[in-house]
mmCIF file of C-alpha atoms in Angstrom:
data_model
loop_
_atom_site.group_PDB
_atom_site.id
_atom_site.type_symbol
_atom_site.label_atom_id
_atom_site.label_comp_id
_atom_site.label_asym_id
_atom_site.label_seq_id
_atom_site.Cartn_x
_atom_site.Cartn_y
_atom_site.Cartn_z
ATOM 1 C CA MET A 221 0.021 -0.019 0.083
ATOM 2 C CA ILE A 222 1.270 3.432 -0.916
ATOM 3 C CA ALA A 223 1.987 5.456 2.191
ATOM 4 C CA PRO A 224 -0.468 8.351 2.690
ATOM 5 C CA ARG A 225 1.019 11.417 1.150
ATOM 6 C CA ARG A 226 -0.176 14.893 0.082
ATOM 7 C CA LEU A 227 -1.992 14.633 -3.413
ATOM 8 C CA ASN A 228 -2.413 17.085 -6.012
ATOM 9 C CA ILE A 229 -6.043 16.861 -7.008
ATOM 10 C CA LEU A 230 -7.744 18.590 -9.988
ATOM 11 C CA TYR A 231 -11.534 18.690 -9.520
ATOM 12 C CA VAL A 232 -13.402 19.181 -12.808
ATOM 13 C CA SER A 233 -17.213 19.902 -12.905
ATOM 14 C CA HIS A 234 -20.041 21.322 -14.923
ATOM 15 C CA MET A 235 -20.955 23.624 -12.010
ATOM 16 C CA PRO A 236 -19.220 25.426 -9.179
ATOM 17 C CA ALA A 237 -19.223 23.666 -5.869
ATOM 18 C CA SER A 238 -19.673 26.644 -3.623
ATOM 19 C CA PRO A 239 -21.480 28.395 -1.963
ATOM 20 C CA PRO A 240 -23.407 25.225 -1.717
ATOM 21 C CA ARG A 241 -27.227 25.827 -2.429
ATOM 22 C CA PHE A 242 -28.493 22.487 -3.537
ATOM 23 C CA GLY A 243 -27.678 18.827 -3.174
ATOM 24 C CA ALA A 244 -24.961 18.331 -5.905
ATOM 25 C CA GLN A 245 -23.012 21.405 -4.762
ATOM 26 C CA ALA A 246 -23.154 20.229 -1.093
ATOM 27 C CA ARG A 247 -21.744 16.929 -1.939
ATOM 28 C CA ILE A 248 -18.732 18.323 -3.918
ATOM 29 C CA ASN A 249 -18.318 21.300 -1.333
ATOM 30 C CA GLY A 250 -18.396 18.964 1.582
ATOM 31 C CA LEU A 251 -15.798 16.589 0.241
ATOM 32 C CA MET A 252 -13.391 19.135 -1.218
ATOM 33 C CA THR A 253 -13.561 21.100 1.995
ATOM 34 C CA GLN A 254 -12.537 18.173 4.018
ATOM 35 C CA LEU A 255 -9.827 16.773 1.432
ATOM 36 C CA SER A 256 -8.208 20.244 1.119
ATOM 37 C CA ARG A 257 -7.071 19.752 4.784
ATOM 38 C CA ARG A 258 -4.547 17.144 3.770
ATOM 39 C CA HIS A 259 -4.298 17.688 -0.061
ATOM 40 C CA ASP A 260 -3.687 20.416 -2.675
ATOM 41 C CA LEU A 261 -6.816 21.058 -4.711
ATOM 42 C CA THR A 262 -7.364 22.892 -7.943
ATOM 43 C CA ALA A 263 -10.696 23.356 -9.637
ATOM 44 C CA VAL A 264 -11.761 23.867 -13.250
ATOM 45 C CA THR A 265 -15.627 24.312 -13.679
ATOM 46 C CA LEU A 266 -18.160 25.598 -15.974
ATOM 47 C CA ALA A 267 -20.509 28.290 -14.678
ATOM 48 C CA ASP A 268 -24.010 28.634 -16.044
ATOM 49 C CA ALA A 269 -25.662 31.991 -16.138
ATOM 50 C CA GLU A 270 -27.584 31.269 -12.770
ATOM 51 C CA PHE A 271 -24.208 31.446 -10.774
ATOM 52 C CA ASP A 272 -22.503 34.651 -9.669
ATOM 53 C CA ALA A 273 -18.885 33.820 -10.865
ATOM 54 C CA ASP A 274 -17.244 36.181 -8.498
ATOM 55 C CA GLU A 275 -19.106 34.768 -5.522
ATOM 56 C CA CYS A 276 -18.492 31.264 -6.465
ATOM 57 C CA ARG A 277 -14.610 31.939 -7.140
ATOM 58 C CA ALA A 278 -14.157 33.533 -3.829
ATOM 59 C CA SER A 279 -16.031 30.792 -1.937
ATOM 60 C CA MET A 280 -14.100 28.101 -3.551
ATOM 61 C CA GLN A 281 -10.745 29.825 -3.056
ATOM 62 C CA ALA A 282 -11.220 29.211 0.674
ATOM 63 C CA TYR A 283 -10.087 25.513 0.129
ATOM 64 C CA CYS A 284 -8.537 25.491 -3.467
ATOM 65 C CA ARG A 285 -5.166 26.621 -4.455
ATOM 66 C CA ASP A 286 -6.574 27.767 -7.985
ATOM 67 C CA VAL A 287 -10.022 28.193 -9.297
ATOM 68 C CA VAL A 288 -10.731 28.437 -12.993
ATOM 69 C CA LEU A 289 -14.312 29.342 -13.805
ATOM 70 C CA ILE A 290 -15.383 29.179 -17.509
ATOM 71 C CA PRO A 291 -18.768 30.815 -18.373
ATOM 72 C CA ASN A 292 -21.075 28.361 -20.230
ATOM 73 C CA PRO A 293 -22.897 30.041 -23.050
ATOM 74 C CA ASN A 294 -25.150 26.929 -23.193
ATOM 75 C CA GLY A 295 -26.062 27.161 -19.599
ATOM 76 C CA LYS A 296 -29.085 29.348 -19.987
ATOM 77 C CA ASP A 297 -32.885 28.724 -19.174
ATOM 78 C CA GLY A 298 -35.806 29.682 -21.354
ATOM 79 C CA MET A 299 -35.900 29.664 -25.030
ATOM 80 C CA SER A 300 -32.158 29.032 -25.580
ATOM 81 C CA LYS A 301 -32.456 25.824 -23.583
ATOM 82 C CA ARG A 302 -35.507 24.795 -25.441
ATOM 83 C CA LEU A 303 -33.681 25.292 -28.823
ATOM 84 C CA LEU A 304 -30.728 23.281 -27.713
ATOM 85 C CA GLN A 305 -32.984 20.444 -26.638
ATOM 86 C CA LEU A 306 -34.808 20.560 -29.875
ATOM 87 C CA ARG A 307 -31.448 20.419 -31.773
ATOM 88 C CA SER A 308 -30.305 17.504 -29.602
ATOM 89 C CA LEU A 309 -33.116 15.404 -30.963
ATOM 90 C CA ALA A 310 -31.222 15.238 -34.323
ATOM 91 C CA SER A 311 -27.871 14.675 -32.652
ATOM 92 C CA THR A 312 -26.038 11.404 -31.804
ATOM 93 C CA GLN A 313 -25.104 13.120 -28.394
ATOM 94 C CA SER A 314 -27.354 13.602 -25.417
ATOM 95 C CA PHE A 315 -28.546 17.070 -24.565
ATOM 96 C CA GLU A 316 -26.471 16.944 -21.363
ATOM 97 C CA ARG A 317 -23.348 16.423 -23.203
ATOM 98 C CA GLN A 318 -24.204 19.089 -25.687
ATOM 99 C CA GLN A 319 -24.957 21.443 -22.952
ATOM 100 C CA VAL A 320 -21.492 21.213 -21.566
ATOM 101 C CA THR A 321 -19.547 21.071 -24.810
ATOM 102 C CA VAL A 322 -17.643 24.407 -24.564
ATOM 103 C CA PRO A 323 -14.379 24.754 -26.450
ATOM 104 C CA ALA A 324 -12.888 27.068 -23.674
ATOM 105 C CA MET A 325 -13.302 24.132 -21.080
ATOM 106 C CA GLN A 326 -10.754 21.930 -22.943
ATOM 107 C CA GLN A 327 -8.426 24.842 -23.534
ATOM 108 C CA ALA A 328 -8.438 25.576 -19.663
ATOM 109 C CA LEU A 329 -7.919 21.950 -18.979
ATOM 110 C CA ASP A 330 -4.876 21.625 -21.468
ATOM 111 C CA ARG A 331 -3.436 24.745 -19.844
ATOM 112 C CA VAL A 332 -3.802 23.542 -16.184
ATOM 113 C CA LEU A 333 -2.837 19.866 -16.898
ATOM 114 C CA GLN A 334 0.142 20.780 -18.917
ATOM 115 C CA SER A 335 1.541 23.310 -16.476
ATOM 116 C CA LYS A 336 1.341 21.066 -13.363
ATOM 117 C CA ARG A 337 1.423 17.423 -12.532
ATOM 118 C CA PHE A 338 -1.781 16.018 -10.831
ATOM 119 C CA ASP A 339 -2.058 12.684 -9.127
ATOM 120 C CA ILE A 340 -5.853 12.572 -9.414
ATOM 121 C CA VAL A 341 -8.408 14.172 -11.822
ATOM 122 C CA ASN A 342 -11.745 13.979 -10.102
ATOM 123 C CA LEU A 343 -14.688 14.439 -12.513
ATOM 124 C CA GLU A 344 -18.030 15.134 -11.157
ATOM 125 C CA PHE A 345 -20.880 13.533 -13.019
ATOM 126 C CA SER A 346 -20.113 12.056 -16.488
ATOM 127 C CA PHE A 347 -21.295 14.809 -18.682
ATOM 128 C CA LEU A 348 -17.682 16.002 -19.347
ATOM 129 C CA GLY A 349 -16.393 12.728 -19.892
ATOM 130 C CA ARG A 350 -15.488 13.578 -23.574
ATOM 131 C CA CYS A 351 -12.657 16.030 -22.265
ATOM 132 C CA ASN A 352 -8.960 14.878 -22.418
ATOM 133 C CA PHE A 353 -7.882 14.619 -18.822
ATOM 134 C CA ARG A 354 -4.909 12.433 -19.535
ATOM 135 C CA GLN A 355 -2.271 15.018 -19.778
ATOM 136 C CA ALA A 356 0.770 16.041 -17.761
ATOM 137 C CA PRO A 357 3.932 18.298 -18.020
ATOM 138 C CA PRO A 358 6.667 16.736 -20.192
ATOM 139 C CA GLY A 359 8.289 13.619 -18.547
ATOM 140 C CA GLU A 360 5.603 13.498 -15.759
ATOM 141 C CA LYS A 361 3.219 10.602 -15.170
ATOM 142 C CA LEU A 362 -0.175 10.972 -16.215
ATOM 143 C CA PRO A 363 -2.990 11.384 -13.767
ATOM 144 C CA ALA A 364 -5.570 8.781 -12.782
ATOM 145 C CA VAL A 365 -9.137 9.785 -13.578
ATOM 146 C CA VAL A 366 -11.823 9.161 -10.905
ATOM 147 C CA VAL A 367 -15.495 9.675 -11.509
ATOM 148 C CA ASP A 368 -17.993 10.913 -8.784
ATOM 149 C CA SER A 369 -21.352 9.519 -9.859
ATOM 150 C CA HIS A 370 -23.901 11.549 -8.056
ATOM 151 C CA ASN A 371 -26.597 9.405 -9.878
ATOM 152 C CA ILE A 372 -26.819 6.830 -12.545
ATOM 153 C CA ASP A 373 -28.015 9.540 -14.699
ATOM 154 C CA TYR A 374 -29.246 7.713 -17.669
ATOM 155 C CA GLU A 375 -31.500 5.609 -15.396
ATOM 156 C CA LEU A 376 -32.865 8.913 -14.042
ATOM 157 C CA ILE A 377 -33.872 9.986 -17.568
ATOM 158 C CA ARG A 378 -35.193 6.729 -18.168
ATOM 159 C CA GLN A 379 -37.543 7.143 -15.195
ATOM 160 C CA TYR A 380 -38.923 10.292 -16.756
ATOM 161 C CA ALA A 381 -39.531 8.495 -20.081
ATOM 162 C CA ARG A 382 -41.755 6.129 -18.165
ATOM 163 C CA SER A 383 -43.540 8.662 -15.831
ATOM 164 C CA GLY A 384 -43.006 12.164 -17.267
ATOM 165 C CA SER A 385 -45.733 14.794 -16.697
ATOM 166 C CA SER A 386 -46.630 15.021 -20.432
ATOM 167 C CA LEU A 387 -46.402 13.128 -23.499
ATOM 168 C CA LEU A 388 -43.808 15.456 -25.013
ATOM 169 C CA ARG A 389 -41.662 15.134 -21.897
ATOM 170 C CA ARG A 390 -41.850 11.237 -22.009
ATOM 171 C CA PHE A 391 -41.008 11.200 -25.802
ATOM 172 C CA TYR A 392 -38.093 13.532 -25.370
ATOM 173 C CA ALA A 393 -36.660 11.529 -22.427
ATOM 174 C CA GLY A 394 -37.112 8.288 -24.247
ATOM 175 C CA VAL A 395 -34.854 9.545 -26.971
ATOM 176 C CA ASN A 396 -32.319 11.140 -24.833
ATOM 177 C CA TRP A 397 -31.694 8.433 -22.195
ATOM 178 C CA ARG A 398 -30.237 5.926 -24.657
ATOM 179 C CA LYS A 399 -27.705 8.587 -25.867
ATOM 180 C CA LEU A 400 -26.784 9.389 -22.362
ATOM 181 C CA ARG A 401 -26.458 5.740 -21.293
ATOM 182 C CA ARG A 402 -23.753 5.171 -24.162
ATOM 183 C CA GLU A 403 -21.789 8.282 -23.084
ATOM 184 C CA GLU A 404 -22.052 7.698 -19.334
ATOM 185 C CA LEU A 405 -21.028 4.124 -19.429
ATOM 186 C CA ALA A 406 -18.203 4.941 -21.722
ATOM 187 C CA THR A 407 -17.022 7.479 -19.230
ATOM 188 C CA TYR A 408 -17.124 5.077 -16.272
ATOM 189 C CA GLY A 409 -15.427 2.470 -18.388
ATOM 190 C CA GLY A 410 -12.666 4.682 -19.263
ATOM 191 C CA ALA A 411 -11.920 5.876 -15.693
ATOM 192 C CA ASP A 412 -9.542 4.303 -13.171
ATOM 193 C CA GLY A 413 -12.289 4.329 -10.687
ATOM 194 C CA VAL A 414 -15.783 5.352 -9.969
ATOM 195 C CA TYR A 415 -17.500 6.303 -6.562
ATOM 196 C CA LEU A 416 -21.123 6.250 -6.078
ATOM 197 C CA CYS A 417 -23.676 7.443 -3.459
ATOM 198 C CA SER A 418 -25.310 4.089 -2.746
ATOM 199 C CA THR A 419 -24.737 0.264 -2.880
ATOM 200 C CA ASP A 420 -28.021 0.260 -5.111
ATOM 201 C CA ASP A 421 -26.247 2.394 -7.731
ATOM 202 C CA GLU A 422 -22.994 0.633 -7.324
ATOM 203 C CA ASP A 423 -24.820 -2.781 -8.017
ATOM 204 C CA ARG A 424 -26.505 -1.175 -11.063
ATOM 205 C CA LEU A 425 -23.248 0.003 -12.455
ATOM 206 C CA HIS A 426 -21.456 -3.364 -12.056
ATOM 207 C CA GLN A 427 -24.238 -5.107 -14.062
ATOM 208 C CA GLN A 428 -23.416 -2.809 -16.878
ATOM 209 C CA VAL A 429 -19.620 -2.385 -16.559
ATOM 210 C CA PRO A 430 -18.338 -5.669 -14.948
ATOM 211 C CA GLY A 431 -14.795 -5.456 -13.383
ATOM 212 C CA ILE A 432 -14.949 -1.736 -12.896
ATOM 213 C CA ARG A 433 -13.174 -0.375 -9.717
ATOM 214 C CA THR A 434 -15.853 1.222 -7.430
ATOM 215 C CA THR A 435 -16.575 2.317 -3.971
ATOM 216 C CA VAL A 436 -19.497 3.827 -2.243
ATOM 217 C CA ILE A 437 -19.054 7.208 -0.732
ATOM 218 C CA PRO A 438 -22.495 8.240 0.670
ATOM 219 C CA ASN A 439 -23.792 11.880 0.853
ATOM 220 C CA ALA A 440 -23.289 13.232 4.120
ATOM 221 C CA ALA A 441 -23.766 16.447 6.237
ATOM 222 C CA ASP A 442 -21.854 18.907 8.008
ATOM 223 C CA VAL A 443 -22.823 17.641 11.442
ATOM 224 C CA ASP A 444 -21.267 20.500 13.157
ATOM 225 C CA PHE A 445 -23.143 23.100 11.159
ATOM 226 C CA TYR A 446 -26.393 21.030 10.910
ATOM 227 C CA GLN A 447 -27.168 20.342 14.589
ATOM 228 C CA PRO A 448 -29.769 21.595 17.071
ATOM 229 C CA ARG A 449 -28.944 24.898 18.714
ATOM 230 C CA PRO A 450 -30.332 26.733 21.783
ATOM 231 C CA SER A 451 -30.873 29.796 19.822
ATOM 232 C CA ASP A 452 -33.203 28.002 17.200
ATOM 233 C CA PRO A 453 -36.825 28.359 17.569
ATOM 234 C CA PRO A 454 -38.565 25.223 18.987
ATOM 235 C CA SER A 455 -40.858 23.148 16.786
ATOM 236 C CA ASP A 456 -44.321 24.660 16.397
ATOM 237 C CA GLY A 457 -45.901 21.233 16.306
ATOM 238 C CA LYS A 458 -47.625 21.907 13.071
ATOM 239 C CA THR A 459 -45.287 22.729 10.095
ATOM 240 C CA ILE A 460 -44.213 20.064 7.726
ATOM 241 C CA VAL A 461 -41.226 21.071 5.612
ATOM 242 C CA PHE A 462 -39.784 19.925 2.230
ATOM 243 C CA PHE A 463 -36.691 21.551 0.877
ATOM 244 C CA GLY A 464 -34.611 21.142 -2.237
ATOM 245 C CA HIS A 465 -33.682 22.754 -5.615
ATOM 246 C CA MET A 466 -37.093 23.376 -6.879
ATOM 247 C CA SER A 467 -36.277 23.300 -10.639
ATOM 248 C CA TYR A 468 -35.028 19.712 -10.237
ATOM 249 C CA VAL A 469 -37.528 17.336 -11.692
ATOM 250 C CA PRO A 470 -37.709 14.723 -8.781
ATOM 251 C CA ASN A 471 -38.272 17.558 -6.353
ATOM 252 C CA ILE A 472 -40.991 19.076 -8.637
ATOM 253 C CA ASP A 473 -42.776 15.786 -9.091
ATOM 254 C CA GLY A 474 -42.389 14.981 -5.339
ATOM 255 C CA VAL A 475 -43.921 18.138 -4.024
ATOM 256 C CA ILE A 476 -46.827 17.973 -6.574
ATOM 257 C CA HIS A 477 -47.540 14.474 -5.687
ATOM 258 C CA PHE A 478 -47.573 15.394 -2.065
ATOM 259 C CA VAL A 479 -49.891 18.370 -2.340
ATOM 260 C CA ARG A 480 -52.357 16.546 -4.680
ATOM 261 C CA ASP A 481 -52.433 13.193 -3.114
ATOM 262 C CA ILE A 482 -51.275 13.382 0.455
ATOM 263 C CA TRP A 483 -51.714 16.863 1.869
ATOM 264 C CA PRO A 484 -55.583 16.839 1.804
ATOM 265 C CA ARG A 485 -55.633 13.829 3.911
ATOM 266 C CA ILE A 486 -53.319 15.514 6.514
ATOM 267 C CA ALA A 487 -55.086 18.968 6.254
ATOM 268 C CA GLU A 488 -58.548 17.145 7.073
ATOM 269 C CA ALA A 489 -57.001 15.354 10.238
ATOM 270 C CA CYS A 490 -54.835 18.225 11.455
ATOM 271 C CA PRO A 491 -56.689 21.529 10.781
ATOM 272 C CA ASP A 492 -53.633 23.516 12.154
ATOM 273 C CA ALA A 493 -51.213 21.923 9.848
ATOM 274 C CA LYS A 494 -49.159 23.826 7.510
ATOM 275 C CA PHE A 495 -46.856 22.955 4.601
ATOM 276 C CA LYS A 496 -43.665 24.978 3.778
ATOM 277 C CA ILE A 497 -41.691 24.264 0.611
ATOM 278 C CA ILE A 498 -38.152 25.733 0.559
ATOM 279 C CA GLY A 499 -35.796 25.932 -2.456
ATOM 280 C CA SER A 500 -34.474 28.162 -5.034
ATOM 281 C CA ASN A 501 -35.690 28.673 -8.652
ATOM 282 C CA PRO A 502 -39.231 27.168 -8.051
ATOM 283 C CA HIS A 503 -40.804 25.770 -11.350
ATOM 284 C CA PRO A 504 -44.038 27.453 -12.281
ATOM 285 C CA SER A 505 -45.990 24.315 -11.488
ATOM 286 C CA VAL A 506 -44.633 24.478 -8.024
ATOM 287 C CA LYS A 507 -45.475 28.192 -7.540
ATOM 288 C CA GLU A 508 -48.987 27.260 -8.412
ATOM 289 C CA LEU A 509 -49.152 25.177 -5.159
ATOM 290 C CA ALA A 510 -49.004 28.147 -2.787
ATOM 291 C CA GLY A 511 -52.152 28.754 -0.792
ATOM 292 C CA PRO A 512 -53.368 29.800 2.615
ATOM 293 C CA ARG A 513 -51.782 26.725 4.411
ATOM 294 C CA ILE A 514 -48.973 26.073 1.794
ATOM 295 C CA GLU A 515 -46.028 28.563 1.883
ATOM 296 C CA LEU A 516 -43.493 28.717 -0.834
ATOM 297 C CA THR A 517 -40.270 30.516 0.602
ATOM 298 C CA GLY A 518 -37.939 30.370 -2.376
ATOM 299 C CA PHE A 519 -34.244 30.374 -1.443
ATOM 300 C CA VAL A 520 -33.388 30.832 2.216
ATOM 301 C CA PRO A 521 -29.653 31.768 3.397
ATOM 302 C CA ASP A 522 -30.095 29.414 6.388
ATOM 303 C CA LEU A 523 -32.170 26.318 6.573
ATOM 304 C CA ARG A 524 -31.573 25.600 10.196
ATOM 305 C CA PRO A 525 -34.252 28.052 11.793
ATOM 306 C CA HIS A 526 -36.905 26.756 9.343
ATOM 307 C CA LEU A 527 -36.206 23.064 10.038
ATOM 308 C CA ALA A 528 -35.826 23.686 13.670
ATOM 309 C CA SER A 529 -39.213 25.288 13.894
ATOM 310 C CA SER A 530 -40.900 22.519 11.982
ATOM 311 C CA ALA A 531 -42.651 19.462 13.224
ATOM 312 C CA ALA A 532 -41.343 17.165 10.659
ATOM 313 C CA LEU A 533 -39.574 16.869 7.253
ATOM 314 C CA VAL A 534 -41.017 15.095 4.303
ATOM 315 C CA VAL A 535 -39.349 13.491 1.455
ATOM 316 C CA PRO A 536 -42.199 12.087 -0.813
ATOM 317 C CA LEU A 537 -39.965 11.340 -3.906
ATOM 318 C CA ARG A 538 -40.994 8.951 -6.481
ATOM 319 C CA LEU A 539 -38.139 9.731 -9.020
ATOM 320 C CA GLY A 540 -34.239 9.914 -8.695
ATOM 321 C CA GLY A 541 -31.117 7.966 -7.649
ATOM 322 C CA GLY A 542 -28.070 8.131 -5.293
ATOM 323 C CA THR A 543 -28.942 9.237 -1.748
ATOM 324 C CA ARG A 544 -30.608 12.442 -0.613
ATOM 325 C CA LEU A 545 -28.819 15.077 1.067
ATOM 326 C CA LYS A 546 -32.076 16.510 2.533
ATOM 327 C CA ILE A 547 -32.389 13.462 4.567
ATOM 328 C CA VAL A 548 -28.875 13.276 5.973
ATOM 329 C CA GLU A 549 -29.105 17.053 6.659
ATOM 330 C CA GLY A 550 -32.432 16.751 8.339
ATOM 331 C CA MET A 551 -31.202 13.932 10.284
ATOM 332 C CA ALA A 552 -28.336 15.865 11.484
ATOM 333 C CA LEU A 553 -30.620 18.471 12.733
ATOM 334 C CA GLY A 554 -32.648 15.984 14.642
ATOM 335 C CA LYS A 555 -35.798 16.155 12.694
ATOM 336 C CA ALA A 556 -38.335 13.349 12.412
ATOM 337 C CA ILE A 557 -38.582 12.419 8.863
ATOM 338 C CA VAL A 558 -41.220 10.697 6.667
ATOM 339 C CA SER A 559 -39.957 9.442 3.265
ATOM 340 C CA THR A 560 -40.783 7.097 0.432
ATOM 341 C CA THR A 561 -38.613 4.029 0.072
ATOM 342 C CA LEU A 562 -36.888 5.480 -3.080
ATOM 343 C CA GLY A 563 -36.441 8.794 -1.130
ATOM 344 C CA ALA A 564 -34.616 6.904 1.624
ATOM 345 C CA GLU A 565 -32.518 4.662 -0.641
ATOM 346 C CA GLY A 566 -29.002 4.181 0.336
ATOM 347 C CA ILE A 567 -29.539 5.510 3.839
ATOM 348 C CA LYS A 568 -28.638 2.901 6.560
ATOM 349 C CA ALA A 569 -31.557 3.856 8.669
ATOM 350 C CA GLU A 570 -33.905 1.713 10.623
ATOM 351 C CA PRO A 571 -37.469 2.494 9.799
ATOM 352 C CA GLY A 572 -39.499 3.318 13.013
ATOM 353 C CA ARG A 573 -36.440 4.289 14.847
ATOM 354 C CA ASP A 574 -34.396 6.655 12.721
ATOM 355 C CA LEU A 575 -37.142 7.646 10.314
ATOM 356 C CA LEU A 576 -40.679 6.677 8.886
ATOM 357 C CA ILE A 577 -41.115 5.007 5.633
ATOM 358 C CA ALA A 578 -44.295 4.949 3.631
ATOM 359 C CA ASP A 579 -45.120 4.828 -0.168
ATOM 360 C CA GLU A 580 -48.868 4.914 -0.704
ATOM 361 C CA PRO A 581 -50.558 8.214 -0.251
ATOM 362 C CA GLN A 582 -52.724 7.161 2.733
ATOM 363 C CA ALA A 583 -49.876 5.434 4.487
ATOM 364 C CA PHE A 584 -47.619 8.565 3.967
ATOM 365 C CA ALA A 585 -50.442 10.857 5.400
ATOM 366 C CA ASP A 586 -50.981 8.489 8.316
ATOM 367 C CA ALA A 587 -47.187 8.613 9.199
ATOM 368 C CA VAL A 588 -47.142 12.496 9.141
ATOM 369 C CA ILE A 589 -50.437 12.741 11.085
ATOM 370 C CA GLN A 590 -48.870 10.299 13.734
ATOM 371 C CA LEU A 591 -45.765 12.709 14.162
ATOM 372 C CA LEU A 592 -48.018 15.787 14.338
ATOM 373 C CA LYS A 593 -50.187 14.231 17.064
ATOM 374 C CA ASN A 594 -47.299 12.601 19.015
ATOM 375 C CA PRO A 595 -44.512 15.108 19.511
ATOM 376 C CA ASP A 596 -42.754 12.817 21.916
ATOM 377 C CA GLN A 597 -42.402 10.202 19.257
ATOM 378 C CA ALA A 598 -41.256 12.889 16.667
ATOM 379 C CA SER A 599 -38.642 13.913 19.316
ATOM 380 C CA ALA A 600 -37.405 10.480 19.868
ATOM 381 C CA ILE A 601 -37.057 9.788 16.198
ATOM 382 C CA GLY A 602 -35.232 13.029 15.578
ATOM 383 C CA HIS A 603 -32.787 12.199 18.392
ATOM 384 C CA ALA A 604 -32.157 8.709 17.046
ATOM 385 C CA ALA A 605 -31.600 10.259 13.527
ATOM 386 C CA ARG A 606 -29.106 12.804 14.756
ATOM 387 C CA GLN A 607 -27.057 9.946 16.377
ATOM 388 C CA LEU A 608 -26.973 8.069 13.220
ATOM 389 C CA ALA A 609 -25.876 11.100 11.216
ATOM 390 C CA VAL A 610 -23.006 11.799 13.628
ATOM 391 C CA GLU A 611 -21.830 8.150 13.478
ATOM 392 C CA LYS A 612 -22.167 7.352 9.876
ATOM 393 C CA TYR A 613 -22.871 10.514 7.731
ATOM 394 C CA SER A 614 -20.371 13.121 8.276
ATOM 395 C CA TRP A 615 -18.383 14.786 5.512
ATOM 396 C CA GLY A 616 -15.227 14.116 7.569
ATOM 397 C CA GLY A 617 -15.722 10.233 7.369
ATOM 398 C CA ALA A 618 -16.840 10.321 3.795
ATOM 399 C CA ALA A 619 -13.591 12.242 2.741
ATOM 400 C CA GLU A 620 -11.449 9.745 4.596
ATOM 401 C CA SER A 621 -12.977 6.938 2.672
ATOM 402 C CA LEU A 622 -12.563 8.806 -0.636
ATOM 403 C CA GLU A 623 -8.846 9.404 0.206
ATOM 404 C CA LYS A 624 -8.417 5.741 0.800
ATOM 405 C CA PHE A 625 -10.047 5.052 -2.524
ATOM 406 C CA TYR A 626 -7.571 7.467 -4.338
ATOM 407 C CA HIS A 627 -4.547 5.737 -2.799
ATOM 408 C CA GLN A 628 -5.960 2.252 -3.812
ATOM 409 C CA ILE A 629 -6.173 3.541 -7.363
ATOM 410 C CA LEU A 630 -2.725 5.062 -7.301
ATOM 411 C CA GLU A 631 -1.240 1.880 -5.808
ATOM 412 C CA ALA A 632 -2.875 -0.443 -8.470
ATOM 413 C CA ARG A 633 -1.518 2.051 -11.247
ATOM 414 C CA ALA A 634 1.956 1.840 -9.686
#
């Protein structure tokens, strides 16, 4: 085994990691922040129009030696995105790959990789997998390439093809997921290693790419930041919370499903109950859900007071993969959680002790009603959840496991 040593790591992503405002950012930010304590990090990332480049650069420079942000001319919502999606139908490449195909990105990678030797190139997601990462200064060894698979993304798009909200969306996803599958599996197969969020995704990947070197690095939480504080408001006993990036399709589908199919049952049994939806960039279909007892906050700078004052956190997801940061962050804050089986996939929690699991609308509503009417039970579940988060789902522990994986890959190459 190679003795632990300080590594030069290049992080490559199609989005900046910081400041973290949704799940994918939180994962990258959490791991990079912890790894930077023992290793030297450089980042080369694209930045869509929604990001403030100066803010992102300043935030990432807190743990990176160098940060290179490249504006993504394809990273715009509205009509320009729709036109790119339309053009992608006639292309052999997926929409996701076309969206991140930016010549300036490869030029920046060439410049960085040829000027400094890196031990590891850590690629976030597979979308940029077409880029050339196998470069080094003259006479130096080429870096190992490791991919962080936040989801098996083509499987996520295939779910949309089966259960999209409209015939047009299902048709588009049905065309796109096959292209993405070819690209994604090629990226994984060409890498020296892949780390995934859950054993379920790891098993799925091994079925498609036998013999690939993998490990599981679960999503985690900053358990020091996300913890109950004396200064936070106490639970009001009546507010149910969902939080997440509200332009993300699984979150959109989840809250619409909750409001239409589950919430009426809760509202009838608990007349004082309220539902709060927290998250940036809410889709128009989500905005339509707001009402007298349903609050839509948009982005909030600090989740902790909102979660502390709530009676329970709900995760009514029907689409998606990986593991949900909203669950581990809610657990770290000591909140009782009701989730679908899919929502809690990959979380090693005991139903009934660490959280409640329900899939059918009536069963989900009954679980929420149970917590609203039994605050002592909600408190006990929240306490157990906090203990589990501290023991198994801290970013410090996740980063140590990733560091071991890096060294295993470097040893195998040596």
